[in-house]
């Protein structure tokens, strides 16, 4: 920003340094030299007798960063930083070329661009997550986040179009409608209501200029965003690792103490004795590294979750939702436990890797663009009654324990309600609790792919043979390319159902079924024959030998590298066809030889077995 774009400039009444004001609507400015909060009145700077310095959270954004949103050029001229009990977020004041203002909100790796709707108010029917609200601006909105910030600490820098309170209690409600986003402050309360409407954005889509470089961040803070830091737990003294500027809360792996981060300093929040569950070894330890799709990913933390009945989760979360009606024949015991690993890449952001029982794995990504909701249902995507996009199941999850670092506060006994739609291969899943609702895409991945990603990390051992890296990376690319709209594509859903059925041409189960079907007559003959002679013994031995030979040639446990080569070269179906034909021909030839050797036990009436 150059001096020609200044609305006016004056000297700071506290330190005398020159302070420039770029927007005619700015009410507050913070001196960049002494951090004094200055009030703007009649093109004059008046001291408020307080100072305000933001915590250097190593954001890539800074005062002077410019870009384009909705074809409108903008420049960032100020920031409000809010610190509260559950975390920290930034609100960047954006000045557009036409003189109007907007807000670029930054929380974790999520960015939302909004405009304040001056003079408008909305009366919400309820303040519960997941519920539809009255149509506003021609759109049906769903509450996605409910936060009561009781003691938020506000600090700032640059120019702001509002006053900067020291502390403030705010009831903040976030709502979603597809790609659109709305925040309502002080909804249904006595406080002054404010409405902001916009959409989720990525930094790449904003075409940003003049962002902070790695060298600038290093010079200004000594830490690069995403760098691994090490310290000692204030409770037990054990070693703790975290990623600078990304994590606000850490759970010690040794004593399960909850530790907060303040400018990379560890502070004890809550100490707990080591639980029995923590004695279980995590398959992937926090601090492990994976190489996925050409990028290095760091495992920040792990959350171990126990499945609970959906009705229990709804009751404990006080959510007035009817559980999905399961088939009466389904007997769920809700005893499964799964582990969710939080992965981070400085260039790609966050990714979840989920480990289930029996070495089953899946990837999960949070959606910025929500699916279209089929009202009056509150958590059902449009078209869910279609046989291809069906509700698979619902369930609850309760946190047993967590280890590592997170950008939000994870607490033991936290409870969420889940409902999954789509196919077992790719699922559209919603997570709901009293404060937040989110939608995610979940994709099954084989253990061999996970083994490939962690192949270079000597601390991590995945019980599977690694697949080709190209194939493993293709699975990630497919997963990241799936959107909510894809779950309304019937052709795509049917493809996923075929892949989930277990009878793909690349599945060993299919070819074992074909082999057994072609050889049923011989197996049946061996079972019903009651005579005992040498030929019977030979035939029984042949039956069992060919069966186990088929399992060896077609099964998934054997020829791992050879099968991987066949799948990669698309020769696996041909290999199976040839194997089944050879085994079946061998079977019938042995049977024919025994029949014509003179054994009367195989001469049935009408010679049916001879044909």
Coordinates of C-alpha atoms in Angstrom, one line a residue:
X1 CA 0.0 0.0 0.0
X2 CA 1.5 3.3 -1.0
X3 CA 0.9 6.8 0.4
X4 CA -1.2 7.8 -2.6
X5 CA -3.9 5.4 -1.4
X6 CA -4.1 7.1 2.0
X7 CA -7.4 8.7 3.1
X8 CA -5.4 10.8 5.6
X9 CA -2.3 10.4 7.8
X10 CA -1.4 11.8 11.2
X11 CA 1.1 11.3 14.0
X12 CA 0.5 8.8 16.8
X13 CA -0.4 10.7 20.0
X14 CA 1.6 8.2 22.0
X15 CA 4.9 7.8 20.2
X16 CA 4.8 10.4 17.4
X17 CA 5.2 7.9 14.6
X18 CA 3.3 8.5 11.4
X19 CA 0.0 6.5 11.1
X20 CA -1.7 6.2 7.7
X21 CA -5.4 5.6 7.3
X22 CA -6.6 4.1 4.0
X23 CA -10.4 3.7 4.5
X24 CA -12.9 6.5 5.2
X25 CA -15.0 4.0 7.2
X26 CA -12.3 3.0 9.7
X27 CA -13.1 3.8 13.3
X28 CA -10.0 2.4 14.9
X29 CA -6.3 2.2 14.1
X30 CA -3.4 0.5 15.9
X31 CA 0.0 2.1 15.7
X32 CA 2.5 -0.4 14.2
X33 CA 5.3 0.9 16.3
X34 CA 4.0 1.3 19.9
X35 CA 0.8 -0.8 19.4
X36 CA -1.4 2.0 20.9
X37 CA -5.1 1.7 20.1
X38 CA -6.2 4.9 18.4
X39 CA -9.7 6.2 17.8
X40 CA -10.4 8.0 14.5
X41 CA -12.6 11.0 14.8
X42 CA -12.9 13.8 12.2
X43 CA -9.6 12.7 10.6
X44 CA -7.8 12.9 13.9
X45 CA -6.1 10.2 16.0
X46 CA -7.1 10.1 19.6
X47 CA -5.4 7.9 22.2
X48 CA -7.6 5.3 23.9
X49 CA -4.9 4.8 26.6
X50 CA -4.6 1.1 25.9
X51 CA -2.3 -1.0 23.8
X52 CA -3.0 -4.0 21.6
X53 CA -0.4 -6.4 20.2
X54 CA -1.4 -9.5 18.3
X55 CA 0.2 -12.9 18.9
X56 CA 2.4 -13.8 16.0
X57 CA 0.6 -16.9 14.8
X58 CA 2.7 -17.1 11.7
X59 CA -0.2 -16.6 9.3
X60 CA 0.8 -16.3 5.6
X61 CA -1.4 -13.2 5.5
X62 CA -0.3 -9.7 6.6
X63 CA -1.2 -6.1 6.4
X64 CA -0.8 -5.2 2.7
X65 CA -1.7 -8.6 1.3
X66 CA -3.8 -8.1 -1.9
X67 CA -6.0 -10.4 -4.0
X68 CA -9.2 -10.8 -5.9
X69 CA -12.6 -12.1 -4.6
X70 CA -15.6 -12.4 -6.8
X71 CA -13.8 -10.3 -9.4
X72 CA -13.2 -7.5 -6.9
X73 CA -9.6 -6.5 -6.0
X74 CA -9.0 -6.0 -2.3
X75 CA -6.1 -5.3 0.1
X76 CA -5.9 -6.3 3.8
X77 CA -5.6 -3.3 6.0
X78 CA -6.3 -4.6 9.5
X79 CA -6.8 -7.6 11.7
X80 CA -8.8 -8.6 14.8
X81 CA -7.4 -11.6 16.7
X82 CA -9.8 -13.3 19.1
X83 CA -8.5 -15.6 21.9
X84 CA -11.0 -17.6 23.8
X85 CA -11.2 -20.9 25.8
X86 CA -11.5 -23.2 22.8
X87 CA -8.9 -21.6 20.5
X88 CA -7.8 -18.6 18.4
X89 CA -9.0 -17.1 15.1
X90 CA -8.2 -14.1 13.0
X91 CA -10.6 -11.7 11.2
X92 CA -8.8 -9.8 8.5
X93 CA -10.3 -6.4 7.4
X94 CA -10.3 -6.3 3.6
X95 CA -10.6 -3.0 1.7
X96 CA -12.0 -3.3 -1.8
X97 CA -11.1 -1.0 -4.7
X98 CA -14.5 0.6 -4.6
X99 CA -14.0 1.7 -0.9
X100 CA -16.2 -1.0 0.6
X101 CA -15.1 -3.4 3.3
X102 CA -15.2 -7.2 3.9
X103 CA -13.8 -9.8 6.3
X104 CA -11.4 -12.7 5.6
X105 CA -11.8 -15.1 8.5
X106 CA -8.9 -17.5 9.3
X107 CA -9.3 -20.4 11.7
X108 CA -6.9 -23.4 11.4
X109 CA -6.7 -24.0 7.7
X110 CA -10.2 -22.8 6.9
X111 CA -10.8 -19.4 5.3
X112 CA -14.2 -17.7 4.8
X113 CA -14.8 -14.4 3.0
X114 CA -17.9 -12.4 4.2
X115 CA -19.6 -9.0 3.9
X116 CA -21.5 -7.4 6.7
X117 CA -25.2 -7.0 5.9
X118 CA -25.9 -3.6 7.3
X119 CA -29.4 -3.0 8.7
X120 CA -30.6 -6.6 8.4
X121 CA -31.7 -8.9 11.1
X122 CA -32.9 -12.5 11.3
X123 CA -34.9 -14.2 13.9
X124 CA -33.8 -17.8 14.2
X125 CA -36.3 -20.5 15.1
X126 CA -33.8 -22.4 17.2
X127 CA -30.1 -22.3 18.1
X128 CA -29.5 -26.0 17.7
X129 CA -27.0 -27.4 15.2
X130 CA -28.3 -29.2 12.1
X131 CA -31.7 -27.4 12.0
X132 CA -33.1 -25.5 9.1
X133 CA -33.8 -21.8 9.6
X134 CA -36.3 -19.4 7.9
X135 CA -35.4 -18.6 4.3
X136 CA -33.1 -15.6 4.2
X137 CA -31.9 -13.9 1.1
X138 CA -33.6 -16.6 -1.0
X139 CA -31.7 -19.5 0.6
X140 CA -32.5 -22.2 3.1
X141 CA -29.8 -22.1 5.8
X142 CA -28.6 -24.9 8.2
X143 CA -27.0 -24.1 11.6
X144 CA -23.5 -25.5 11.4
X145 CA -21.8 -24.0 14.5
X146 CA -23.0 -22.5 17.8
X147 CA -20.5 -20.8 20.1
X148 CA -21.0 -18.8 23.3
X149 CA -17.7 -16.8 23.7
X150 CA -17.9 -15.8 27.4
X151 CA -14.6 -14.1 27.8
X152 CA -13.0 -13.5 24.4
X153 CA -9.9 -11.4 24.5
X154 CA -9.7 -9.0 21.5
X155 CA -6.5 -7.6 20.1
X156 CA -5.8 -6.0 16.7
X157 CA -3.5 -4.3 14.3
X158 CA -3.9 -1.9 11.3
X159 CA -7.3 -0.3 10.5
X160 CA -10.6 -1.6 11.7
X161 CA -14.2 -0.5 10.8
X162 CA -15.3 -1.1 14.3
X163 CA -14.4 -0.5 17.9
X164 CA -11.9 -2.9 19.5
X165 CA -13.2 -4.2 22.8
X166 CA -10.9 -5.5 25.5
X167 CA -13.2 -8.4 26.4
X168 CA -16.6 -9.2 25.0
X169 CA -19.3 -11.9 25.3
X170 CA -20.6 -12.9 22.0
X171 CA -23.2 -15.6 20.9
X172 CA -21.9 -16.5 17.4
X173 CA -24.0 -18.7 15.1
X174 CA -22.6 -20.0 11.8
X175 CA -25.0 -21.2 9.0
X176 CA -24.4 -23.0 5.8
X177 CA -26.2 -23.4 2.4
X178 CA -24.1 -25.3 -0.1
X179 CA -21.0 -23.1 -0.7
X180 CA -22.5 -20.1 1.0
X181 CA -21.7 -19.1 4.6
X182 CA -23.4 -16.8 7.1
X183 CA -22.4 -15.7 10.6
X184 CA -25.0 -14.2 13.0
X185 CA -23.6 -12.5 16.1
X186 CA -25.9 -12.1 19.1
X187 CA -28.8 -14.0 17.5
X188 CA -32.0 -14.0 19.6
X189 CA -30.2 -12.1 22.4
X190 CA -30.4 -8.5 23.8
X191 CA -27.0 -7.6 22.1
X192 CA -26.8 -5.8 18.8
X193 CA -27.2 -8.3 16.0
X194 CA -24.7 -8.4 13.2
X195 CA -25.0 -10.6 10.0
X196 CA -22.1 -11.5 7.7
X197 CA -22.7 -13.5 4.5
X198 CA -20.0 -14.9 2.1
X199 CA -18.5 -18.2 1.1
X200 CA -15.6 -20.6 2.0
X201 CA -12.5 -19.9 -0.1
X202 CA -9.0 -21.2 -0.6
X203 CA -5.9 -19.0 -0.6
X204 CA -5.1 -20.1 -4.2
X205 CA -8.5 -19.0 -5.4
X206 CA -7.9 -15.4 -4.1
X207 CA -4.8 -15.0 -6.2
X208 CA -2.9 -13.4 -3.3
X209 CA 0.0 -11.1 -3.6
X210 CA 2.5 -9.8 -1.0
X211 CA 2.0 -12.7 1.4
X212 CA 4.6 -13.5 4.0
X213 CA 7.5 -15.6 2.7
X214 CA 9.2 -18.3 4.7
X215 CA 12.2 -16.0 5.2
X216 CA 10.0 -13.2 6.5
X217 CA 8.3 -15.5 8.9
X218 CA 11.7 -16.8 10.1
X219 CA 13.1 -13.3 10.6
X220 CA 10.0 -12.0 12.4
X221 CA 9.3 -15.0 14.6
X222 CA 12.0 -17.5 14.4
X223 CA 9.5 -20.2 13.6
X224 CA 8.2 -21.4 10.3
X225 CA 4.5 -22.4 10.1
X226 CA 4.4 -26.1 10.2
X227 CA 7.8 -26.6 11.7
X228 CA 8.1 -29.3 14.4
X229 CA 8.9 -28.0 17.9
X230 CA 9.8 -30.0 21.0
X231 CA 9.3 -29.3 24.7
X232 CA 8.7 -30.9 28.1
X233 CA 5.3 -31.6 29.7
X234 CA 4.7 -29.3 32.7
X235 CA 3.1 -32.2 34.5
X236 CA 5.3 -35.2 34.0
X237 CA 8.4 -33.8 32.2
X238 CA 7.9 -36.1 29.2
X239 CA 8.8 -35.0 25.7
X240 CA 6.1 -33.3 23.7
X241 CA 6.1 -32.4 20.0
X242 CA 3.9 -30.0 18.2
X243 CA 3.7 -28.0 15.0
X244 CA 4.3 -24.4 15.5
X245 CA 1.4 -22.0 14.8
X246 CA -1.1 -24.7 14.0
X247 CA -1.9 -26.3 17.3
X248 CA -3.4 -24.7 20.4
X249 CA -3.9 -27.7 22.6
X250 CA -1.7 -30.8 23.2
X251 CA -2.4 -34.0 25.1
X252 CA 0.7 -35.6 26.6
X253 CA 1.2 -39.1 25.5
X254 CA 2.9 -40.0 28.8
X255 CA 0.4 -38.7 31.4
X256 CA -2.6 -37.5 29.4
X257 CA -2.3 -34.0 30.7
X258 CA -4.0 -31.2 28.7
X259 CA -1.4 -28.6 27.8
X260 CA -2.1 -25.2 26.0
X261 CA 0.3 -23.3 23.8
X262 CA 1.0 -19.6 24.1
X263 CA 3.7 -18.3 21.8
X264 CA 5.2 -21.8 21.7
X265 CA 5.3 -22.0 25.5
X266 CA 3.7 -24.9 27.3
X267 CA 1.1 -24.3 30.0
X268 CA -0.6 -27.0 32.0
X269 CA -4.4 -26.9 31.7
X270 CA -5.5 -30.2 33.2
X271 CA -3.5 -33.1 34.6
X272 CA -4.8 -36.7 34.6
X273 CA -3.3 -40.0 35.6
X274 CA -2.4 -42.3 32.8
X275 CA -5.4 -44.4 31.7
X276 CA -5.4 -48.1 31.1
X277 CA -6.5 -47.4 27.5
X278 CA -3.4 -45.4 26.9
X279 CA -1.3 -48.5 27.4
X280 CA -2.6 -49.7 24.1
X281 CA 0.0 -49.0 21.4
X282 CA -1.1 -46.8 18.5
X283 CA -0.2 -48.2 15.1
X284 CA 0.9 -44.7 14.0
X285 CA 2.6 -42.5 16.6
X286 CA 2.2 -38.7 16.7
X287 CA 5.3 -37.3 15.0
X288 CA 5.4 -40.0 12.3
X289 CA 5.8 -38.9 8.7
X290 CA 4.1 -40.1 5.6
X291 CA 4.9 -39.4 1.9
X292 CA 1.5 -39.0 0.1
X293 CA 1.0 -37.8 -3.4
X294 CA 4.4 -36.1 -3.6
X295 CA 4.0 -34.2 -0.3
X296 CA 5.4 -34.8 3.2
X297 CA 2.7 -35.2 5.8
X298 CA 3.2 -35.1 9.6
X299 CA 1.0 -37.0 12.0
X300 CA 0.0 -34.3 14.5
X301 CA -2.2 -36.4 16.8
X302 CA -4.4 -39.4 17.3
X303 CA -7.9 -39.7 18.8
X304 CA -9.2 -43.1 20.0
X305 CA -13.0 -43.4 19.8
X306 CA -15.4 -46.0 21.1
X307 CA -18.6 -46.7 19.3
X308 CA -21.8 -46.2 21.3
X309 CA -25.5 -46.7 20.3
X310 CA -26.9 -43.8 18.3
X311 CA -29.7 -43.2 20.7
X312 CA -27.2 -42.9 23.6
X313 CA -25.2 -40.3 21.6
X314 CA -28.4 -38.3 20.7
X315 CA -29.5 -38.4 24.4
X316 CA -26.2 -37.3 25.8
X317 CA -25.8 -34.6 23.2
X318 CA -29.5 -33.5 23.8
X319 CA -30.2 -33.6 20.0
X320 CA -33.9 -34.0 19.2
X321 CA -33.2 -36.3 16.2
X322 CA -34.8 -39.7 15.5
X323 CA -32.2 -42.5 15.1
X324 CA -32.1 -44.1 11.7
X325 CA -34.3 -47.2 11.8
X326 CA -32.1 -50.3 11.4
X327 CA -33.2 -53.6 10.1
X328 CA -34.7 -55.7 12.9
X329 CA -32.3 -58.5 12.0
X330 CA -29.3 -56.3 12.6
X331 CA -27.7 -57.0 15.9
X332 CA -25.2 -54.3 16.7
X333 CA -23.1 -54.7 19.8
X334 CA -21.5 -51.2 19.5
X335 CA -18.2 -52.5 20.9
X336 CA -15.9 -51.4 18.1
X337 CA -13.1 -48.9 18.6
X338 CA -11.4 -46.8 15.9
X339 CA -8.5 -44.4 15.8
X340 CA -8.5 -41.1 13.9
X341 CA -5.1 -39.7 12.9
X342 CA -4.7 -36.0 12.1
X343 CA -2.2 -35.4 9.3
X344 CA -0.9 -32.0 8.2
X345 CA 1.0 -30.8 5.1
X346 CA 2.2 -27.2 4.9
X347 CA 1.1 -27.1 1.2
X348 CA -2.0 -29.3 1.3
X349 CA -3.6 -28.6 4.8
X350 CA -5.2 -31.2 6.9
X351 CA -6.3 -34.8 6.2
X352 CA -7.8 -37.5 8.5
X353 CA -6.6 -41.1 8.3
X354 CA -8.9 -43.6 10.2
X355 CA -7.9 -47.0 11.4
X356 CA -10.6 -49.5 12.1
X357 CA -10.5 -53.1 13.4
X358 CA -9.1 -55.9 11.3
X359 CA -6.6 -53.5 9.6
X360 CA -9.3 -51.6 7.7
X361 CA -8.4 -48.0 6.8
X362 CA -10.1 -44.9 5.3
X363 CA -9.4 -41.3 4.4
X364 CA -11.7 -38.4 5.5
X365 CA -11.8 -34.8 4.4
X366 CA -14.1 -32.0 5.6
X367 CA -16.3 -30.4 2.9
X368 CA -16.4 -26.6 2.5
X369 CA -19.4 -27.0 0.1
X370 CA -22.2 -28.7 1.8
X371 CA -24.7 -31.1 0.1
X372 CA -28.1 -29.9 -0.7
X373 CA -30.4 -30.9 2.2
X374 CA -33.7 -32.7 1.6
X375 CA -36.1 -30.8 3.9
X376 CA -37.9 -31.2 6.2
X377 CA -35.1 -33.6 7.2
X378 CA -32.3 -31.9 9.0
X379 CA -29.4 -34.3 8.3
X380 CA -30.4 -35.9 5.1
X381 CA -28.9 -35.0 1.7
X382 CA -31.3 -34.6 -1.2
X383 CA -32.0 -37.9 -2.9
X384 CA -31.1 -40.1 0.0
X385 CA -34.2 -42.2 -0.6
X386 CA -32.7 -43.3 -3.9
X387 CA -31.5 -46.9 -3.8
X388 CA -28.1 -45.7 -4.9
X389 CA -27.7 -42.9 -2.3
X390 CA -29.1 -44.6 0.8
X391 CA -28.5 -44.1 4.5
X392 CA -26.0 -46.8 5.4
X393 CA -26.1 -46.5 9.2
X394 CA -25.9 -44.2 12.2
X395 CA -23.8 -44.5 15.3
X396 CA -22.3 -42.6 18.2
X397 CA -18.7 -42.1 19.1
X398 CA -17.1 -41.3 22.5
X399 CA -13.5 -40.2 22.9
X400 CA -11.5 -42.6 25.0
X401 CA -8.3 -40.7 24.9
X402 CA -6.1 -38.7 22.6
X403 CA -2.4 -38.1 22.1
X404 CA -0.5 -35.5 20.3
X405 CA -1.3 -32.0 19.1
X406 CA -4.6 -30.5 17.8
X407 CA -5.8 -27.1 16.6
X408 CA -8.8 -27.4 18.9
X409 CA -9.2 -28.8 22.4
X410 CA -9.9 -32.5 22.5
X411 CA -11.4 -33.8 25.7
X412 CA -11.9 -37.3 27.0
X413 CA -15.6 -38.4 26.9
X414 CA -16.5 -36.0 24.1
X415 CA -19.4 -37.4 22.2
X416 CA -20.5 -37.1 18.5
X417 CA -23.4 -38.5 16.5
X418 CA -22.6 -39.8 13.0
X419 CA -24.8 -40.7 10.0
X420 CA -23.3 -42.1 6.8
X421 CA -24.8 -42.1 3.3
X422 CA -23.7 -43.4 -0.1
X423 CA -21.7 -46.6 -0.5
X424 CA -19.2 -48.5 1.6
X425 CA -16.5 -47.5 -0.9
X426 CA -17.1 -43.7 -0.7
X427 CA -19.4 -42.3 2.0
X428 CA -21.0 -38.9 2.6
X429 CA -20.9 -38.5 6.3
X430 CA -22.2 -35.9 8.8
X431 CA -20.9 -35.4 12.3
X432 CA -23.1 -33.6 14.8
X433 CA -22.8 -32.4 18.4
X434 CA -24.5 -29.6 20.4
X435 CA -22.0 -27.0 19.1
X436 CA -21.1 -28.0 15.6
X437 CA -22.1 -29.9 12.5
X438 CA -19.9 -30.8 9.6
X439 CA -20.0 -32.9 6.4
X440 CA -17.1 -35.0 5.2
X441 CA -16.2 -37.4 2.4
X442 CA -14.9 -40.8 3.6
X443 CA -13.1 -43.2 1.2
X444 CA -12.0 -46.7 2.0
X445 CA -8.3 -47.4 1.2
X446 CA -6.5 -50.8 1.5
X447 CA -3.9 -51.3 4.2
X448 CA -1.3 -51.8 1.4
X449 CA -1.8 -48.1 0.4
X450 CA -1.2 -47.0 4.0
X451 CA 1.9 -49.2 4.1
X452 CA 3.2 -47.4 1.0
X453 CA 2.6 -43.9 2.5
X454 CA 4.5 -44.7 5.7
X455 CA 7.1 -46.9 4.0
X456 CA 9.9 -44.4 4.7
X457 CA 9.0 -43.9 8.4
X458 CA 10.9 -46.5 10.3
X459 CA 8.8 -46.0 13.5
X460 CA 5.6 -47.1 11.7
X461 CA 4.8 -50.6 10.7
X462 CA 1.6 -51.3 8.8
X463 CA 0.8 -55.1 8.6
X464 CA 0.4 -55.2 4.8
X465 CA 2.6 -55.4 1.8
X466 CA 3.1 -51.9 0.2
X467 CA 1.4 -51.4 -3.2
X468 CA 2.9 -49.4 -6.1
X469 CA 3.2 -45.8 -5.0
X470 CA 1.5 -44.6 -8.1
X471 CA -1.6 -46.6 -7.3
X472 CA -1.6 -45.5 -3.7
X473 CA -1.3 -41.8 -4.7
X474 CA -4.1 -42.3 -7.2
X475 CA -6.4 -43.3 -4.3
X476 CA -5.7 -40.0 -2.6
X477 CA -6.3 -38.0 -5.7
X478 CA -9.6 -39.7 -6.3
X479 CA -10.6 -39.1 -2.7
X480 CA -9.7 -35.4 -2.7
X481 CA -11.5 -34.9 -6.0
X482 CA -14.9 -36.1 -4.6
X483 CA -17.5 -33.4 -3.8
X484 CA -21.0 -33.5 -2.3
X485 CA -22.4 -33.2 -5.8
X486 CA -20.9 -36.5 -6.8
X487 CA -23.2 -38.3 -4.5
X488 CA -26.1 -37.3 -6.7
X489 CA -24.5 -38.8 -9.8
X490 CA -26.3 -42.2 -10.2
X491 CA -23.8 -43.5 -12.7
X492 CA -20.9 -42.8 -10.3
X493 CA -22.8 -44.2 -7.3
X494 CA -23.5 -47.5 -9.1
X495 CA -19.8 -47.7 -10.0
X496 CA -18.9 -47.3 -6.3
X497 CA -21.5 -49.9 -5.4
X498 CA -20.0 -52.4 -7.8
X499 CA -16.6 -51.7 -6.3
X500 CA -18.0 -52.2 -2.8
X501 CA -19.8 -55.4 -3.6
X502 CA -16.7 -57.6 -3.4
X503 CA -17.3 -59.0 -6.9
X504 CA -15.1 -56.8 -8.9
X505 CA -13.0 -58.5 -11.6
X506 CA -10.0 -57.7 -9.4
X507 CA -11.4 -59.4 -6.3
X508 CA -10.3 -62.9 -5.5
X509 CA -13.7 -63.7 -4.0
X510 CA -15.3 -63.6 -7.4
X511 CA -12.9 -66.1 -8.9
X512 CA -13.2 -68.5 -6.0
X513 CA -17.0 -68.3 -6.4
X514 CA -16.6 -69.2 -10.2
X515 CA -14.3 -72.1 -9.4
X516 CA -16.7 -73.5 -6.8
X517 CA -19.7 -73.1 -9.0
X518 CA -18.1 -75.0 -11.9
X519 CA -17.0 -77.8 -9.6
X520 CA -20.1 -78.3 -7.5
X521 CA -21.1 -81.5 -9.2
X522 CA -17.8 -83.1 -8.4
X523 CA -17.8 -81.9 -4.8
X524 CA -21.3 -83.2 -4.4
X525 CA -20.4 -86.6 -5.9
X526 CA -17.5 -86.9 -3.4
X527 CA -19.8 -86.1 -0.5
X528 CA -22.7 -88.5 -1.3
X529 CA -20.5 -91.5 -2.3
X530 CA -20.6 -94.0 0.6
X531 CA -18.4 -96.8 -0.9
X532 CA -14.8 -97.1 0.3
X533 CA -12.1 -98.2 -2.1
X534 CA -8.8 -97.0 -3.4
X535 CA -10.3 -94.8 -6.2
X536 CA -12.5 -93.1 -3.7
X537 CA -9.5 -92.1 -1.6
X538 CA -7.7 -90.8 -4.7
X539 CA -10.7 -88.8 -5.7
X540 CA -11.2 -87.3 -2.2
X541 CA -7.5 -86.4 -2.1
X542 CA -7.9 -84.8 -5.6
X543 CA -10.9 -82.7 -4.5
X544 CA -9.2 -81.3 -1.4
X545 CA -5.9 -80.8 -3.2
X546 CA -7.5 -78.8 -6.1
X547 CA -9.6 -76.7 -3.6
X548 CA -6.6 -75.6 -1.6
X549 CA -4.6 -75.1 -4.8
X550 CA -7.3 -72.8 -6.0
X551 CA -7.2 -70.8 -2.7
X552 CA -3.4 -70.6 -3.1
X553 CA -3.6 -69.4 -6.8
X554 CA -6.6 -67.1 -6.4
X555 CA -6.5 -66.1 -2.7
X556 CA -5.4 -62.7 -1.4
X557 CA -2.9 -64.0 1.1
X558 CA -0.5 -65.5 -1.4
X559 CA 1.5 -64.1 -4.3
X560 CA 1.3 -60.6 -2.9
X561 CA 3.9 -59.0 -5.2
X562 CA 2.9 -61.1 -8.2
X563 CA -0.8 -60.2 -7.7
X564 CA 0.2 -56.5 -7.4
X565 CA 2.0 -56.8 -10.7
X566 CA -1.0 -58.5 -12.4
X567 CA -3.4 -55.8 -11.0
X568 CA -1.1 -53.0 -12.1
X569 CA -0.8 -54.4 -15.6
X570 CA -4.6 -55.3 -15.8
X571 CA -3.7 -59.0 -16.3
X572 CA -5.3 -60.2 -13.1
X573 CA -8.7 -61.2 -14.6
X574 CA -7.0 -63.2 -17.4
X575 CA -4.7 -64.9 -14.9
X576 CA -7.8 -66.0 -12.9
X577 CA -9.7 -67.2 -16.0
X578 CA -6.8 -69.4 -17.0
X579 CA -6.2 -70.7 -13.5
X580 CA -9.9 -71.6 -13.1
X581 CA -10.0 -73.3 -16.5
X582 CA -6.9 -75.4 -15.7
X583 CA -8.1 -76.5 -12.3
X584 CA -11.6 -77.3 -13.5
X585 CA -10.3 -79.3 -16.5
X586 CA -7.9 -81.2 -14.2
X587 CA -10.8 -82.0 -11.9
X588 CA -13.0 -83.4 -14.6
X589 CA -10.2 -85.4 -16.2
X590 CA -9.4 -87.0 -12.9
X591 CA -13.1 -87.8 -12.4
X592 CA -13.3 -89.3 -15.9
X593 CA -10.2 -91.4 -15.4
X594 CA -11.6 -92.8 -12.1
X595 CA -15.0 -93.5 -13.7
X596 CA -13.6 -95.4 -16.6
X597 CA -11.2 -97.3 -14.4
X598 CA -14.1 -99.6 -13.4
X599 CA -15.1 -98.3 -10.1
X600 CA -18.8 -99.2 -9.8
X601 CA -19.4 -96.6 -7.1
X602 CA -19.4 -93.8 -9.7
X603 CA -22.0 -95.5 -12.1
X604 CA -25.2 -93.8 -11.1
X605 CA -28.6 -94.6 -12.7
X606 CA -29.2 -93.2 -16.2
X607 CA -25.5 -92.4 -16.3
X608 CA -26.3 -88.8 -15.3
X609 CA -22.8 -88.2 -14.0
X610 CA -21.3 -89.5 -17.3
X611 CA -22.6 -86.7 -19.4

